């Protein structure tokens, strides 16, 4: 394998590593693919096989050592912008029909929702403002 062909083989390796990246969604394969591209660049500049392999190993390990912890930290964080029912928790609503432990109706975010009091012994009358504590199915739990 001469130097001209070596960079082509490194690009083939990079493409081959890209396939399991797409199929398995394991980002480590992408980091190895970037290492192979770096080795192809080294080969293109005339580096020997030992240097090419060292470039591949160093770039791949560096990416895994640096990018993987950052990615796992971001994956474990909750999103800053709440959406869906999570966005409704903690909001205020207006009681439309008496709400107690067995049910009632509220107006929440411009929509009419069925509601139930968090404390089953508590009653909220029409016109009162309540706080949404939880959403269970299509029912808002209020206090």
Coordinates of C-alpha atoms in Angstrom, one line a residue:
X1 CA 0.0 0.0 0.0
X2 CA 1.7 3.2 -1.1
X3 CA 1.1 6.7 0.4
X4 CA -1.4 7.7 -2.3
X5 CA -3.6 4.7 -1.7
X6 CA -3.3 5.0 2.1
X7 CA -5.5 8.1 2.5
X8 CA -8.2 6.4 0.4
X9 CA -8.2 3.4 2.7
X10 CA -8.5 5.7 5.7
X11 CA -11.5 7.3 4.1
X12 CA -13.0 3.9 3.5
X13 CA -12.5 3.0 7.1
X14 CA -14.1 6.3 8.1
X15 CA -17.1 5.5 5.9
X16 CA -17.3 2.0 7.3
X17 CA -17.3 3.4 10.8
X18 CA -20.1 5.8 9.8
X19 CA -22.4 2.9 9.0
X20 CA -22.7 1.5 12.6
X21 CA -22.9 5.1 13.8
X22 CA -26.1 5.5 11.9
X23 CA -27.5 2.0 12.6
X24 CA -26.7 1.9 16.3
X25 CA -26.7 5.6 17.2
X26 CA -23.5 5.1 19.2
X27 CA -21.5 8.3 18.9
X28 CA -18.2 6.5 19.6
X29 CA -18.3 5.2 16.0
X30 CA -18.4 8.8 14.8
X31 CA -15.4 9.7 16.9
X32 CA -13.5 6.8 15.5
X33 CA -14.6 7.9 12.0
X34 CA -13.2 11.4 12.7
X35 CA -9.9 9.7 13.8
X36 CA -9.8 7.9 10.5
X37 CA -10.3 11.1 8.6
X38 CA -7.5 12.7 10.6
X39 CA -5.3 9.7 9.6
X40 CA -6.3 10.2 6.0
X41 CA -5.2 13.8 6.2
X42 CA -1.9 12.8 7.8
X43 CA -1.4 10.2 5.0
X44 CA -2.2 12.9 2.4
X45 CA 0.7 15.0 3.8
X46 CA 3.0 12.0 3.4
X47 CA 3.2 10.7 6.9
X48 CA 4.2 7.0 7.3
X49 CA 1.9 4.2 8.4
X50 CA 3.1 4.4 12.1
X51 CA 2.3 8.1 12.2
X52 CA -1.1 7.6 10.5
X53 CA -2.1 4.9 13.1
X54 CA -0.9 7.2 15.9
X55 CA -2.9 10.1 14.6
X56 CA -6.0 7.8 14.4
X57 CA -5.5 6.5 17.9
X58 CA -4.7 9.9 19.5
X59 CA -7.6 11.8 17.8
X60 CA -10.1 9.0 18.5
X61 CA -9.1 8.6 22.2
X62 CA -9.0 12.4 22.6
X63 CA -12.5 12.8 21.2
X64 CA -13.9 10.0 23.4
X65 CA -12.2 11.4 26.5
X66 CA -13.4 15.0 25.9
X67 CA -16.7 14.8 24.0
X68 CA -18.3 11.7 25.7
X69 CA -18.4 13.2 29.3
X70 CA -19.8 16.5 27.9
X71 CA -22.4 14.6 25.9
X72 CA -23.5 12.5 28.8
X73 CA -23.7 15.6 31.1
X74 CA -26.0 17.3 28.5
X75 CA -28.1 14.2 28.1
X76 CA -28.8 14.0 31.9
X77 CA -29.9 17.6 32.1
X78 CA -33.6 18.4 32.0
X79 CA -34.7 20.7 29.2
X80 CA -34.8 24.4 30.0
X81 CA -38.0 24.9 28.1
X82 CA -40.9 22.8 29.5
X83 CA -43.5 21.7 27.0
X84 CA -46.7 19.7 27.0
X85 CA -48.2 18.9 30.4
X86 CA -44.9 19.8 32.1
X87 CA -45.5 23.4 31.0
X88 CA -48.8 23.4 32.8
X89 CA -47.5 22.3 36.2
X90 CA -47.2 25.2 38.6
X91 CA -49.5 27.5 36.6
X92 CA -52.6 29.2 38.0
X93 CA -56.1 28.3 36.8
X94 CA -59.6 29.7 37.5
X95 CA -62.3 27.4 38.9
X96 CA -65.3 27.3 36.6
X97 CA -67.3 24.6 38.4
X98 CA -66.8 23.6 42.0
X99 CA -63.6 21.5 42.4
X100 CA -63.3 19.0 45.3
X101 CA -61.8 15.5 45.8
X102 CA -64.1 13.9 43.3
X103 CA -63.9 16.4 40.4
X104 CA -64.8 19.8 38.9
X105 CA -63.8 22.1 36.0
X106 CA -61.1 24.8 35.7
X107 CA -59.8 27.1 33.0
X108 CA -56.1 26.5 32.4
X109 CA -54.1 28.1 29.7
X110 CA -57.2 29.1 27.8
X111 CA -58.7 25.6 27.9
X112 CA -61.3 23.9 30.0
X113 CA -59.9 21.0 32.0
X114 CA -61.4 18.5 34.4
X115 CA -59.8 19.0 37.8
X116 CA -59.6 17.4 41.2
X117 CA -58.4 18.8 44.5
X118 CA -55.1 17.5 45.8
X119 CA -56.5 17.5 49.4
X120 CA -59.7 15.4 49.0
X121 CA -61.3 17.3 51.9
X122 CA -60.8 20.7 50.3
X123 CA -63.3 22.5 48.1
X124 CA -62.7 25.4 45.6
X125 CA -65.7 27.4 44.4
X126 CA -66.2 29.1 41.0
X127 CA -64.1 32.2 40.5
X128 CA -61.3 31.1 42.8
X129 CA -57.7 30.8 41.6
X130 CA -55.9 27.6 42.1
X131 CA -52.4 26.3 41.4
X132 CA -51.9 23.2 39.2
X133 CA -49.8 20.7 41.0
X134 CA -49.9 17.7 38.7
X135 CA -51.6 16.5 35.5
X136 CA -53.0 12.9 35.6
X137 CA -54.3 12.0 32.2
X138 CA -56.8 14.7 31.3
X139 CA -57.3 15.8 34.9
X140 CA -55.5 18.6 36.6
X141 CA -54.7 18.1 40.3
X142 CA -55.0 21.5 42.0
X143 CA -54.5 23.2 45.4

